[in-house]
Amino acid sequence: MINSPNHPINLNPFGWAPARGYSNGISVKGRHVFLAGQIGWNPATCEFESDSLVDQTRQTLFNIAALLDEAGASPEHLVRMTWFMTDKKQYMALQREIGQAYRDVLGKNFPAMSVVFVSQLVEDRALIEIEATAVIPE
């Protein structure tokens, strides 16, 4: 990331290994955009079109991108994401495909991220839910 007053500053203390696929921390000034947890369904019909974790992840990311666009933001404005998933083994087995879906939809923008494994989500067919925060620089 570009380190300037109008772009996020990637936080990586001296001696730390570089983060892979995420950032350890980000510092930025600007207008904050907070996105509620998004899931992998069609937002127009509130119906799932797939029970595949990769497909639901891709749709979840498309839903996030649409909300960012609505706020006048884009994926490079993401500063934080929290992923809630129901199956750790499936996630670990599909990391490469999930990472590709991420890059296809959001590009090579890697905010601070956490992944939390939960027993279930509110929607029974949901395999993933992602909360996101973006900051549009001043």
mmCIF file of C-alpha atoms in Angstrom:
data_model
loop_
_atom_site.group_PDB
_atom_site.id
_atom_site.type_symbol
_atom_site.label_atom_id
_atom_site.label_comp_id
_atom_site.label_asym_id
_atom_site.label_seq_id
_atom_site.Cartn_x
_atom_site.Cartn_y
_atom_site.Cartn_z
ATOM 1 C CA MET A 1 0.000 0.000 0.000
ATOM 2 C CA ILE A 2 1.091 3.573 -0.624
ATOM 3 C CA ASN A 3 2.123 5.328 2.582
ATOM 4 C CA SER A 4 0.807 8.868 2.242
ATOM 5 C CA PRO A 5 -1.727 10.989 4.132
ATOM 6 C CA ASN A 6 -4.458 10.008 1.644
ATOM 7 C CA HIS A 7 -3.763 6.260 1.491
ATOM 8 C CA PRO A 8 -3.784 3.498 4.108
ATOM 9 C CA ILE A 9 -0.583 2.825 5.993
ATOM 10 C CA ASN A 10 0.139 -0.867 6.403
ATOM 11 C CA LEU A 11 1.223 -1.628 9.979
ATOM 12 C CA ASN A 12 3.935 -4.282 10.166
ATOM 13 C CA PRO A 13 6.395 -3.828 13.061
ATOM 14 C CA PHE A 14 10.115 -4.325 12.500
ATOM 15 C CA GLY A 15 11.047 -7.997 12.736
ATOM 16 C CA TRP A 16 7.552 -9.316 11.991
ATOM 17 C CA ALA A 17 7.098 -11.623 9.037
ATOM 18 C CA PRO A 18 4.945 -10.049 6.331
ATOM 19 C CA ALA A 19 1.276 -10.971 6.502
ATOM 20 C CA ARG A 20 0.078 -13.216 3.658
ATOM 21 C CA GLY A 21 -3.325 -12.434 2.167
ATOM 22 C CA TYR A 22 -4.204 -9.873 4.833
ATOM 23 C CA SER A 23 -2.662 -6.991 6.777
ATOM 24 C CA ASN A 24 -1.761 -7.093 10.467
ATOM 25 C CA GLY A 25 -3.098 -3.563 10.808
ATOM 26 C CA ILE A 26 -3.925 -0.445 8.812
ATOM 27 C CA SER A 27 -3.977 3.237 9.683
ATOM 28 C CA VAL A 28 -6.019 5.683 7.585
ATOM 29 C CA LYS A 29 -7.951 8.929 7.895
ATOM 30 C CA GLY A 30 -11.295 9.515 6.232
ATOM 31 C CA ARG A 31 -15.021 8.734 6.082
ATOM 32 C CA HIS A 32 -15.857 5.395 7.664
ATOM 33 C CA VAL A 33 -18.216 2.893 6.026
ATOM 34 C CA PHE A 34 -19.449 -0.004 8.176
ATOM 35 C CA LEU A 35 -20.997 -3.027 6.493
ATOM 36 C CA ALA A 36 -23.196 -5.461 8.382
ATOM 37 C CA GLY A 37 -22.492 -9.152 7.998
ATOM 38 C CA GLN A 38 -23.076 -10.190 4.392
ATOM 39 C CA ILE A 39 -23.842 -13.738 3.321
ATOM 40 C CA GLY A 40 -23.630 -15.626 0.041
ATOM 41 C CA TRP A 41 -27.160 -15.248 -1.226
ATOM 42 C CA ASN A 42 -28.685 -13.293 -4.062
ATOM 43 C CA PRO A 43 -29.494 -9.950 -2.386
ATOM 44 C CA ALA A 44 -32.456 -9.274 -4.706
ATOM 45 C CA THR A 45 -34.276 -12.508 -3.844
ATOM 46 C CA CYS A 46 -32.674 -13.404 -0.485
ATOM 47 C CA GLU A 47 -32.176 -16.931 -1.817
ATOM 48 C CA PHE A 48 -29.053 -19.064 -2.029
ATOM 49 C CA GLU A 49 -28.054 -20.168 -5.510
ATOM 50 C CA SER A 50 -25.405 -22.635 -4.285
ATOM 51 C CA ASP A 51 -24.385 -24.686 -1.268
ATOM 52 C CA SER A 52 -20.713 -24.518 -2.276
ATOM 53 C CA LEU A 53 -18.456 -22.625 0.139
ATOM 54 C CA VAL A 54 -16.474 -21.146 -2.758
ATOM 55 C CA ASP A 55 -19.639 -19.994 -4.563
ATOM 56 C CA GLN A 56 -21.108 -18.520 -1.381
ATOM 57 C CA THR A 57 -17.816 -16.766 -0.627
ATOM 58 C CA ARG A 58 -17.733 -15.269 -4.120
ATOM 59 C CA GLN A 59 -21.366 -14.063 -3.802
ATOM 60 C CA THR A 60 -20.659 -12.649 -0.332
ATOM 61 C CA LEU A 61 -17.728 -10.686 -1.754
ATOM 62 C CA PHE A 62 -19.877 -9.434 -4.667
ATOM 63 C CA ASN A 63 -22.436 -8.255 -2.101
ATOM 64 C CA ILE A 64 -19.703 -6.409 -0.197
ATOM 65 C CA ALA A 65 -18.413 -4.815 -3.417
ATOM 66 C CA ALA A 66 -21.946 -3.633 -4.266
ATOM 67 C CA LEU A 67 -22.347 -2.031 -0.833
ATOM 68 C CA LEU A 68 -18.960 -0.353 -1.135
ATOM 69 C CA ASP A 69 -19.990 1.037 -4.514
ATOM 70 C CA GLU A 70 -23.237 2.337 -3.000
ATOM 71 C CA ALA A 71 -21.134 4.232 -0.420
ATOM 72 C CA GLY A 72 -18.839 5.697 -3.084
ATOM 73 C CA ALA A 73 -16.042 3.356 -2.003
ATOM 74 C CA SER A 74 -14.193 0.508 -3.688
ATOM 75 C CA PRO A 75 -12.282 -2.572 -2.493
ATOM 76 C CA GLU A 76 -9.058 -0.648 -1.925
ATOM 77 C CA HIS A 77 -10.893 1.305 0.796
ATOM 78 C CA LEU A 78 -11.452 -1.848 2.884
ATOM 79 C CA VAL A 79 -9.520 -1.673 6.153
ATOM 80 C CA ARG A 80 -11.069 -4.527 8.154
ATOM 81 C CA MET A 81 -12.959 -7.749 7.486
ATOM 82 C CA THR A 82 -14.211 -10.372 9.908
ATOM 83 C CA TRP A 83 -15.134 -13.693 8.316
ATOM 84 C CA PHE A 84 -17.488 -16.048 10.155
ATOM 85 C CA MET A 85 -17.470 -19.595 8.787
ATOM 86 C CA THR A 86 -19.201 -22.814 9.794
ATOM 87 C CA ASP A 87 -16.655 -25.432 8.702
ATOM 88 C CA LYS A 88 -12.921 -25.080 9.395
ATOM 89 C CA LYS A 89 -11.943 -28.291 7.578
ATOM 90 C CA GLN A 90 -13.785 -27.213 4.435
ATOM 91 C CA TYR A 91 -12.219 -23.744 4.624
ATOM 92 C CA MET A 92 -8.715 -25.183 4.997
ATOM 93 C CA ALA A 93 -9.268 -27.576 2.071
ATOM 94 C CA LEU A 94 -10.571 -24.776 -0.183
ATOM 95 C CA GLN A 95 -8.238 -21.906 0.796
ATOM 96 C CA ARG A 96 -6.699 -21.643 -2.665
ATOM 97 C CA GLU A 97 -10.113 -21.438 -4.396
ATOM 98 C CA ILE A 98 -11.436 -19.008 -1.769
ATOM 99 C CA GLY A 99 -8.340 -16.835 -2.215
ATOM 100 C CA GLN A 100 -8.882 -16.829 -5.975
ATOM 101 C CA ALA A 101 -12.527 -15.822 -5.522
ATOM 102 C CA TYR A 102 -11.346 -12.999 -3.229
ATOM 103 C CA ARG A 103 -8.823 -11.707 -5.773
ATOM 104 C CA ASP A 104 -11.335 -12.051 -8.636
ATOM 105 C CA VAL A 105 -13.885 -9.863 -6.839
ATOM 106 C CA LEU A 106 -11.862 -7.528 -4.591
ATOM 107 C CA GLY A 107 -8.456 -7.558 -6.263
ATOM 108 C CA LYS A 108 -5.183 -7.514 -4.392
ATOM 109 C CA ASN A 109 -6.401 -5.353 -1.527
ATOM 110 C CA PHE A 110 -5.650 -7.020 1.775
ATOM 111 C CA PRO A 111 -7.159 -5.319 4.833
ATOM 112 C CA ALA A 112 -6.758 -6.455 8.421
ATOM 113 C CA MET A 113 -8.735 -9.716 8.594
ATOM 114 C CA SER A 114 -9.881 -12.279 11.100
ATOM 115 C CA VAL A 115 -11.568 -15.641 10.504
ATOM 116 C CA VAL A 116 -13.854 -16.995 13.221
ATOM 117 C CA PHE A 117 -15.399 -20.461 13.089
ATOM 118 C CA VAL A 118 -18.937 -20.684 14.445
ATOM 119 C CA SER A 119 -21.389 -23.540 14.901
ATOM 120 C CA GLN A 120 -24.060 -21.869 12.766
ATOM 121 C CA LEU A 121 -25.233 -18.633 11.199
ATOM 122 C CA VAL A 122 -28.723 -17.092 11.300
ATOM 123 C CA GLU A 123 -29.605 -18.298 7.787
ATOM 124 C CA ASP A 124 -29.534 -22.105 7.841
ATOM 125 C CA ARG A 125 -27.920 -22.488 4.372
ATOM 126 C CA ALA A 126 -25.284 -19.801 4.991
ATOM 127 C CA LEU A 127 -21.749 -21.172 5.165
ATOM 128 C CA ILE A 128 -20.022 -17.792 5.471
ATOM 129 C CA GLU A 129 -20.779 -14.282 6.707
ATOM 130 C CA ILE A 130 -18.394 -11.348 6.390
ATOM 131 C CA GLU A 131 -18.493 -7.984 8.181
ATOM 132 C CA ALA A 132 -16.401 -5.227 6.631
ATOM 133 C CA THR A 133 -15.206 -1.719 7.366
ATOM 134 C CA ALA A 134 -13.934 0.695 4.740
ATOM 135 C CA VAL A 135 -12.431 4.156 5.032
ATOM 136 C CA ILE A 136 -12.618 6.588 2.144
ATOM 137 C CA PRO A 137 -9.530 8.824 2.464
ATOM 138 C CA GLU A 138 -9.967 12.540 3.085
#
